[in-house]
Amino acid sequence: MSRRALLACILLVVFAGVAAPAAARPPPEDADGFPAFAGERYDYPASSVERVSVTVDVAANRTSAWTERATLANPETVDAFRGNDTLRRLVVADAFDHRFGHATTDRRSHLNDDTLVVTYRLDGAVHTGPGGGVLFAPFAGYGNDYRPDGADVTIRAPAGYQVTDAPTQMAVRASVIRWNESTGAGSAGVSPGLVTFAPDGTALAEVRGELAVAATYGPTTLRTAAGGTVLYGPGFGLLLAGVLGLSAALLGTPSIVSSRKRLEGIGFAAALVALFAWVLVTSYPDTGVTPGVVVPWWLVVLTVTLPAGVLGVVLLALARRYARGGVRSV
């Protein structure tokens, strides 16, 4: 490795780290994923919610119609919303302006006894792919930290479509999906939370669904793999190059010693390719939000990548010194 190549690798690491964006987190929700009615912004009695249900009708034209119902536990809140339609619309507009990281449209609400019913359309949560597959992904990667808990979630496939894949926490029957505490650990959420559909009676239905996932999250996953390779690849590339170079020099076989520099270059490139493939496989599909605590990139660079690179440089220096006869075997 020349000094110019080493400097370029260092600059790439610095640039990638500076350019890496911080993941935005949506505002938290109350239990069952239903917004809390605390009465803070508008003057009305606060209320918790019970018996939450969510029904989603997915459409093949990349949209979805949502109906959310929740019983208001405080009768005074029910009276306030029933006696003041303007207040109810303002509160609903504020609470349901965005759902699952996407803006809602066509919001409507009404009271059914003590149950608040909210309907809206959500675009951006449904994707299509080659072959006619449809991907429904509002819960992807804890995008809105949605955990149904006691809620009952029903997802209906587009007309003329069948379900091809869904998280194990969800129960699938024909073209309808149910998700609640009885079907799985509702309090644990799902990750990545992808649901795929394909037209009824088509061949390779599962493949068509996966093509929709690949079309949606494939480019993002490729960028993640490339970024990880740029950030952490040079250090491990230098390490592998040093191991191969020093091994070639120590073997003493003329044909191997003469190709030492080529082996070092192959080792450096092989480390980058292997790291790219590893990040690509482990991060697919990259939905953009990672649950739990994410280790900062700079901490990994300082504690893992940098030591590996320094060790690699030392090994490369020893390989060159031994190849010139500066080190003699005992």
CSV table of C-alpha atoms in Angstrom, one decimal:
chain,number,residue,atom,x,y,z
A,1,MET,CA,0.0,0.0,0.0
A,2,SER,CA,1.4,3.4,-1.0
A,3,ARG,CA,1.2,6.5,1.2
A,4,ARG,CA,-1.3,8.1,-1.3
A,5,ALA,CA,-3.6,5.1,-1.1
A,6,LEU,CA,-3.4,5.0,2.7
A,7,LEU,CA,-4.2,8.7,2.9
A,8,ALA,CA,-7.2,8.2,0.6
A,9,CYS,CA,-8.5,5.5,2.9
A,10,ILE,CA,-8.3,7.7,5.9
A,11,LEU,CA,-10.1,10.6,4.1
A,12,LEU,CA,-12.8,8.2,3.1
A,13,VAL,CA,-13.3,7.1,6.7
A,14,VAL,CA,-13.5,10.7,7.9
A,15,PHE,CA,-15.9,11.8,5.1
A,16,ALA,CA,-18.2,8.8,5.6
A,17,GLY,CA,-18.4,9.4,9.3
A,18,VAL,CA,-19.2,13.1,8.9
A,19,ALA,CA,-21.8,12.5,6.2
A,20,ALA,CA,-23.6,9.7,8.1
A,21,PRO,CA,-27.0,11.2,9.1
A,22,ALA,CA,-28.6,10.7,12.5
A,23,ALA,CA,-31.8,8.6,12.5
A,24,ALA,CA,-34.8,10.6,13.4
A,25,ARG,CA,-37.2,9.2,15.9
A,26,PRO,CA,-40.9,10.0,15.6
A,27,PRO,CA,-42.8,11.2,18.7
A,28,PRO,CA,-43.8,8.5,21.2
A,29,GLU,CA,-47.3,7.1,21.5
A,30,ASP,CA,-49.5,6.0,24.4
A,31,ALA,CA,-50.2,2.3,25.2
A,32,ASP,CA,-51.7,0.3,22.4
A,33,GLY,CA,-50.2,2.8,19.9
A,34,PHE,CA,-53.2,5.1,20.3
A,35,PRO,CA,-52.4,8.7,20.9
A,36,ALA,CA,-52.9,9.9,24.5
A,37,PHE,CA,-55.6,12.5,25.2
A,38,ALA,CA,-53.9,14.6,28.0
A,39,GLY,CA,-55.8,17.8,27.4
A,40,GLU,CA,-52.5,19.8,27.4
A,41,ARG,CA,-52.8,21.8,24.2
A,42,TYR,CA,-56.6,22.3,24.3
A,43,ASP,CA,-58.8,22.7,27.4
A,44,TYR,CA,-60.6,19.5,27.8
A,45,PRO,CA,-60.7,16.7,30.4
A,46,ALA,CA,-57.8,14.2,30.0
A,47,SER,CA,-58.6,10.5,29.3
A,48,SER,CA,-56.9,7.2,28.9
A,49,VAL,CA,-58.1,4.8,26.3
A,50,GLU,CA,-59.3,1.2,26.3
A,51,ARG,CA,-60.3,-1.5,23.9
A,52,VAL,CA,-58.2,-0.2,21.0
A,53,SER,CA,-58.7,-1.7,17.6
A,54,VAL,CA,-57.0,-0.8,14.3
A,55,THR,CA,-58.3,-2.0,10.9
A,56,VAL,CA,-56.3,-1.4,7.7
A,57,ASP,CA,-57.5,-1.9,4.2
A,58,VAL,CA,-54.4,-2.1,1.9
A,59,ALA,CA,-54.8,-1.1,-1.7
A,60,ALA,CA,-52.7,-2.0,-4.7
A,61,ASN,CA,-52.4,1.6,-5.7
A,62,ARG,CA,-49.9,2.3,-2.9
A,63,THR,CA,-52.4,3.7,-0.4
A,64,SER,CA,-54.1,2.3,2.7
A,65,ALA,CA,-57.4,3.2,4.5
A,66,TRP,CA,-57.2,3.1,8.3
A,67,THR,CA,-59.9,3.0,11.0
A,68,GLU,CA,-58.8,3.3,14.6
A,69,ARG,CA,-61.2,2.9,17.5
A,70,ALA,CA,-60.7,3.4,21.2
A,71,THR,CA,-63.0,3.7,24.2
A,72,LEU,CA,-62.5,6.9,26.2
A,73,ALA,CA,-62.3,5.9,29.9
A,74,ASN,CA,-63.3,9.4,31.1
A,75,PRO,CA,-67.0,10.2,30.6
A,76,GLU,CA,-66.2,13.9,30.9
A,77,THR,CA,-63.9,13.6,27.8
A,78,VAL,CA,-66.8,11.9,25.9
A,79,ASP,CA,-69.1,14.7,26.9
A,80,ALA,CA,-66.6,17.4,25.8
A,81,PHE,CA,-66.0,15.8,22.4
A,82,ARG,CA,-69.7,15.2,21.9
A,83,GLY,CA,-70.7,18.7,22.8
A,84,ASN,CA,-68.0,20.4,20.8
A,85,ASP,CA,-67.3,19.0,17.3
A,86,THR,CA,-64.7,21.7,16.6
A,87,LEU,CA,-62.7,20.6,19.7
A,88,ARG,CA,-62.9,17.0,18.7
A,89,ARG,CA,-61.7,17.7,15.2
A,90,LEU,CA,-58.8,19.9,16.5
A,91,VAL,CA,-57.7,17.2,19.0
A,92,VAL,CA,-57.9,14.4,16.3
A,93,ALA,CA,-56.1,16.5,13.7
A,94,ASP,CA,-53.3,17.2,16.2
A,95,ALA,CA,-53.1,13.5,17.4
A,96,PHE,CA,-53.4,11.9,14.0
A,97,ASP,CA,-51.6,14.4,11.8
A,98,HIS,CA,-48.8,11.8,11.3
A,99,ARG,CA,-49.0,8.1,11.8
A,100,PHE,CA,-46.1,5.7,11.5
A,101,GLY,CA,-43.8,8.4,10.2
A,102,HIS,CA,-46.2,9.4,7.4
A,103,ALA,CA,-48.6,12.3,7.0
A,104,THR,CA,-52.3,11.3,7.0
A,105,THR,CA,-55.0,12.6,4.7
A,106,ASP,CA,-58.8,12.6,4.6
A,107,ARG,CA,-59.0,12.5,8.4
A,108,ARG,CA,-62.5,12.1,9.9
A,109,SER,CA,-63.8,11.3,13.3
A,110,HIS,CA,-67.0,10.6,15.2
A,111,LEU,CA,-68.2,9.3,18.5
A,112,ASN,CA,-70.0,5.9,18.8
A,113,ASP,CA,-71.3,6.0,22.4
A,114,ASP,CA,-68.1,6.3,24.4
A,115,THR,CA,-65.9,5.1,21.5
A,116,LEU,CA,-63.9,7.5,19.4
A,117,VAL,CA,-63.6,6.4,15.8
A,118,VAL,CA,-60.9,8.0,13.6
A,119,THR,CA,-60.5,7.2,9.9
A,120,TYR,CA,-57.8,8.4,7.6
A,121,ARG,CA,-55.7,7.5,4.5
A,122,LEU,CA,-52.0,6.8,4.8
A,123,ASP,CA,-49.8,7.1,1.8
A,124,GLY,CA,-46.1,6.1,1.8
A,125,ALA,CA,-46.6,2.8,3.7
A,126,VAL,CA,-47.5,0.7,0.7
A,127,HIS,CA,-45.0,-0.1,-2.0
A,128,THR,CA,-45.0,-2.2,-5.2
A,129,GLY,CA,-42.4,-4.2,-7.0
A,130,PRO,CA,-41.8,-5.9,-10.3
A,131,GLY,CA,-44.1,-8.8,-10.8
A,132,GLY,CA,-47.1,-7.2,-9.2
A,133,GLY,CA,-46.1,-7.8,-5.5
A,134,VAL,CA,-47.3,-5.3,-2.8
A,135,LEU,CA,-45.4,-4.5,0.4
A,136,PHE,CA,-47.1,-3.1,3.4
A,137,ALA,CA,-44.5,-1.6,5.8
A,138,PRO,CA,-45.8,1.0,8.3
A,139,PHE,CA,-44.4,-1.0,11.2
A,140,ALA,CA,-41.0,-1.6,9.6
A,141,GLY,CA,-38.0,-1.4,12.0
A,142,TYR,CA,-40.1,0.1,14.8
A,143,GLY,CA,-40.6,3.2,12.6
A,144,ASN,CA,-43.1,4.6,15.0
A,145,ASP,CA,-42.3,2.3,18.0
A,146,TYR,CA,-45.7,0.7,17.5
A,147,ARG,CA,-46.6,-2.1,19.9
A,148,PRO,CA,-50.2,-3.2,19.9
A,149,ASP,CA,-50.2,-4.4,23.5
A,150,GLY,CA,-53.9,-4.9,24.2
A,151,ALA,CA,-54.9,-3.5,20.8
A,152,ASP,CA,-56.5,-5.7,18.1
A,153,VAL,CA,-54.9,-5.0,14.7
A,154,THR,CA,-56.6,-6.3,11.5
A,155,ILE,CA,-54.9,-6.0,8.1
A,156,ARG,CA,-56.8,-6.8,4.9
A,157,ALA,CA,-55.0,-7.6,1.7
A,158,PRO,CA,-55.8,-5.6,-1.5
A,159,ALA,CA,-58.8,-6.9,-3.5
A,160,GLY,CA,-57.7,-10.0,-5.5
A,161,TYR,CA,-54.5,-10.4,-3.6
A,162,GLN,CA,-53.2,-13.1,-1.1
A,163,VAL,CA,-50.8,-12.8,1.8
A,164,THR,CA,-47.4,-14.2,1.0
A,165,ASP,CA,-45.4,-13.3,4.1
A,166,ALA,CA,-45.9,-11.7,7.5
A,167,PRO,CA,-44.1,-11.5,10.9
A,168,THR,CA,-44.6,-14.6,13.0
A,169,GLN,CA,-46.4,-12.5,15.6
A,170,MET,CA,-49.3,-12.0,13.2
A,171,ALA,CA,-51.9,-14.7,12.4
A,172,VAL,CA,-52.7,-15.1,8.7
A,173,ARG,CA,-56.1,-16.5,7.5
A,174,ALA,CA,-56.8,-16.2,3.8
A,175,SER,CA,-56.4,-12.6,2.9
A,176,VAL,CA,-56.8,-11.2,6.5
A,177,ILE,CA,-54.0,-10.7,9.1
A,178,ARG,CA,-54.7,-10.4,12.8
A,179,TRP,CA,-52.2,-9.1,15.4
A,180,ASN,CA,-52.9,-8.9,19.1
A,181,GLU,CA,-51.8,-10.4,22.4
A,182,SER,CA,-53.3,-13.8,21.5
A,183,THR,CA,-51.4,-14.1,18.2
A,184,GLY,CA,-48.0,-13.0,19.5
A,185,ALA,CA,-46.1,-10.9,21.9
A,186,GLY,CA,-47.8,-7.6,21.1
A,187,SER,CA,-45.8,-5.7,23.7
A,188,ALA,CA,-42.6,-6.6,21.9
A,189,GLY,CA,-43.5,-5.1,18.5
A,190,VAL,CA,-42.2,-6.5,15.3
A,191,SER,CA,-39.0,-6.0,13.4
A,192,PRO,CA,-38.8,-5.4,10.5
A,193,GLY,CA,-42.6,-5.8,10.4
A,194,LEU,CA,-43.0,-6.3,6.7
A,195,VAL,CA,-46.2,-7.8,5.2
A,196,THR,CA,-46.2,-8.8,1.5
A,197,PHE,CA,-49.0,-9.6,-0.9
A,198,ALA,CA,-49.2,-11.1,-4.4
A,199,PRO,CA,-52.1,-11.4,-6.9
A,200,ASP,CA,-54.3,-14.5,-6.4
A,201,GLY,CA,-53.5,-17.5,-8.5
A,202,THR,CA,-50.1,-16.2,-9.8
A,203,ALA,CA,-47.0,-18.4,-10.1
A,204,LEU,CA,-44.2,-17.7,-7.6
A,205,ALA,CA,-46.3,-15.6,-5.4
A,206,GLU,CA,-43.7,-15.5,-2.6
A,207,VAL,CA,-41.0,-14.4,-5.0
A,208,ARG,CA,-43.3,-11.6,-6.2
A,209,GLY,CA,-43.7,-10.4,-2.6
A,210,GLU,CA,-40.0,-10.5,-2.0
A,211,LEU,CA,-39.3,-8.5,-5.2
A,212,ALA,CA,-41.4,-5.7,-3.7
A,213,VAL,CA,-39.2,-5.8,-0.6
A,214,ALA,CA,-36.1,-5.8,-2.7
A,215,ALA,CA,-37.3,-2.9,-4.8
A,216,THR,CA,-38.2,-0.9,-1.7
A,217,TYR,CA,-35.3,-1.6,0.6
A,218,GLY,CA,-32.6,-2.9,-1.8
A,219,PRO,CA,-31.0,0.5,-2.6
A,220,THR,CA,-31.0,1.5,1.1
A,221,THR,CA,-29.3,-1.7,2.0
A,222,LEU,CA,-26.7,-1.3,-0.7
A,223,ARG,CA,-25.9,2.2,0.6
A,224,THR,CA,-25.6,0.8,4.2
A,225,ALA,CA,-23.2,-1.9,3.0
A,226,ALA,CA,-21.1,0.7,1.1
A,227,GLY,CA,-21.0,3.0,4.0
A,228,GLY,CA,-20.0,0.3,6.4
A,229,THR,CA,-17.3,-0.8,4.1
A,230,VAL,CA,-15.9,2.7,3.7
A,231,LEU,CA,-16.0,3.3,7.5
A,232,TYR,CA,-14.5,0.0,8.7
A,233,GLY,CA,-13.0,-1.6,5.7
A,234,PRO,CA,-9.6,0.1,5.4
A,235,GLY,CA,-8.4,-1.1,8.8
A,236,PHE,CA,-9.3,-4.7,8.3
A,237,GLY,CA,-8.0,-4.5,4.7
A,238,LEU,CA,-4.6,-3.4,6.0
A,239,LEU,CA,-4.6,-6.2,8.6
A,240,LEU,CA,-5.3,-8.9,6.0
A,241,ALA,CA,-2.8,-7.4,3.6
A,242,GLY,CA,-0.2,-7.4,6.4
A,243,VAL,CA,-0.9,-11.0,7.3
A,244,LEU,CA,-0.6,-12.2,3.7
A,245,GLY,CA,2.4,-10.1,3.0
A,246,LEU,CA,4.4,-11.2,6.1
A,247,SER,CA,3.4,-14.8,5.5
A,248,ALA,CA,4.7,-14.6,1.9
A,249,ALA,CA,8.0,-13.1,3.1
A,250,LEU,CA,8.4,-15.6,5.9
A,251,LEU,CA,7.7,-18.6,3.7
A,252,GLY,CA,10.9,-17.9,1.7
A,253,THR,CA,9.6,-19.6,-1.5
A,254,PRO,CA,10.9,-17.5,-4.4
A,255,SER,CA,7.6,-17.6,-6.4
A,256,ILE,CA,5.6,-16.6,-3.4
A,257,VAL,CA,8.0,-13.9,-2.2
A,258,SER,CA,8.1,-12.4,-5.7
A,259,SER,CA,4.3,-12.0,-5.6
A,260,ARG,CA,4.2,-10.6,-2.1
A,261,LYS,CA,3.0,-7.1,-3.1
A,262,ARG,CA,0.3,-8.6,-5.3
A,263,LEU,CA,-0.9,-10.8,-2.4
A,264,GLU,CA,-1.0,-7.7,-0.2
A,265,GLY,CA,-3.2,-6.0,-2.7
A,266,ILE,CA,-5.5,-9.0,-3.1
A,267,GLY,CA,-5.8,-9.3,0.7
A,268,PHE,CA,-6.8,-5.6,1.0
A,269,ALA,CA,-9.4,-5.9,-1.7
A,270,ALA,CA,-10.7,-9.2,-0.3
A,271,ALA,CA,-11.3,-7.7,3.1
A,272,LEU,CA,-13.4,-4.9,1.5
A,273,VAL,CA,-15.4,-7.3,-0.6
A,274,ALA,CA,-16.0,-9.6,2.4
A,275,LEU,CA,-17.1,-6.8,4.7
A,276,PHE,CA,-19.4,-5.4,2.0
A,277,ALA,CA,-21.1,-8.8,1.6
A,278,TRP,CA,-21.4,-9.3,5.3
A,279,VAL,CA,-23.0,-5.9,6.0
A,280,LEU,CA,-25.3,-6.4,3.0
A,281,VAL,CA,-26.5,-9.8,4.2
A,282,THR,CA,-26.9,-8.9,7.9
A,283,SER,CA,-28.6,-5.6,7.3
A,284,TYR,CA,-31.1,-6.6,4.6
A,285,PRO,CA,-33.7,-5.3,4.5
A,286,ASP,CA,-32.5,-2.0,5.9
A,287,THR,CA,-35.7,-0.3,6.9
A,288,GLY,CA,-33.9,2.8,8.2
A,289,VAL,CA,-34.5,2.4,11.9
A,290,THR,CA,-32.6,0.1,14.2
A,291,PRO,CA,-34.2,-1.0,17.5
A,292,GLY,CA,-32.2,-0.7,20.7
A,293,VAL,CA,-29.0,1.2,21.3
A,294,VAL,CA,-26.8,1.8,18.2
A,295,VAL,CA,-23.0,1.9,18.9
A,296,PRO,CA,-21.6,5.2,17.5
A,297,TRP,CA,-19.5,4.7,14.3
A,298,TRP,CA,-16.6,6.7,15.8
A,299,LEU,CA,-16.4,4.4,18.8
A,300,VAL,CA,-16.1,1.3,16.5
A,301,VAL,CA,-13.5,3.1,14.5
A,302,LEU,CA,-11.4,3.9,17.6
A,303,THR,CA,-11.7,0.6,19.4
A,304,VAL,CA,-11.7,-1.9,16.5
A,305,THR,CA,-10.9,-0.5,13.0
A,306,LEU,CA,-8.0,1.8,14.0
A,307,PRO,CA,-6.2,-0.9,16.1
A,308,ALA,CA,-6.7,-3.4,13.2
A,309,GLY,CA,-5.3,-0.9,10.8
A,310,VAL,CA,-2.3,0.0,13.0
A,311,LEU,CA,-1.5,-3.7,13.4
A,312,GLY,CA,-1.8,-4.2,9.6
A,313,VAL,CA,0.7,-1.4,9.0
A,314,VAL,CA,3.1,-2.9,11.4
A,315,LEU,CA,2.8,-6.3,9.7
A,316,LEU,CA,3.3,-4.7,6.3
A,317,ALA,CA,6.5,-2.9,7.5
A,318,LEU,CA,7.8,-6.2,8.9
A,319,ALA,CA,7.1,-7.9,5.6
A,320,ARG,CA,9.0,-5.3,3.6
A,321,ARG,CA,11.9,-5.4,6.1
A,322,TYR,CA,12.1,-9.2,5.9
A,323,ALA,CA,11.9,-9.2,2.1
A,324,ARG,CA,14.9,-6.9,2.0
A,325,GLY,CA,16.8,-9.2,4.3
A,326,GLY,CA,16.6,-6.9,7.3
A,327,VAL,CA,15.2,-9.7,9.5
A,328,ARG,CA,16.9,-13.1,9.7
A,329,SER,CA,15.3,-16.3,10.9
A,330,VAL,CA,16.8,-17.9,14.0
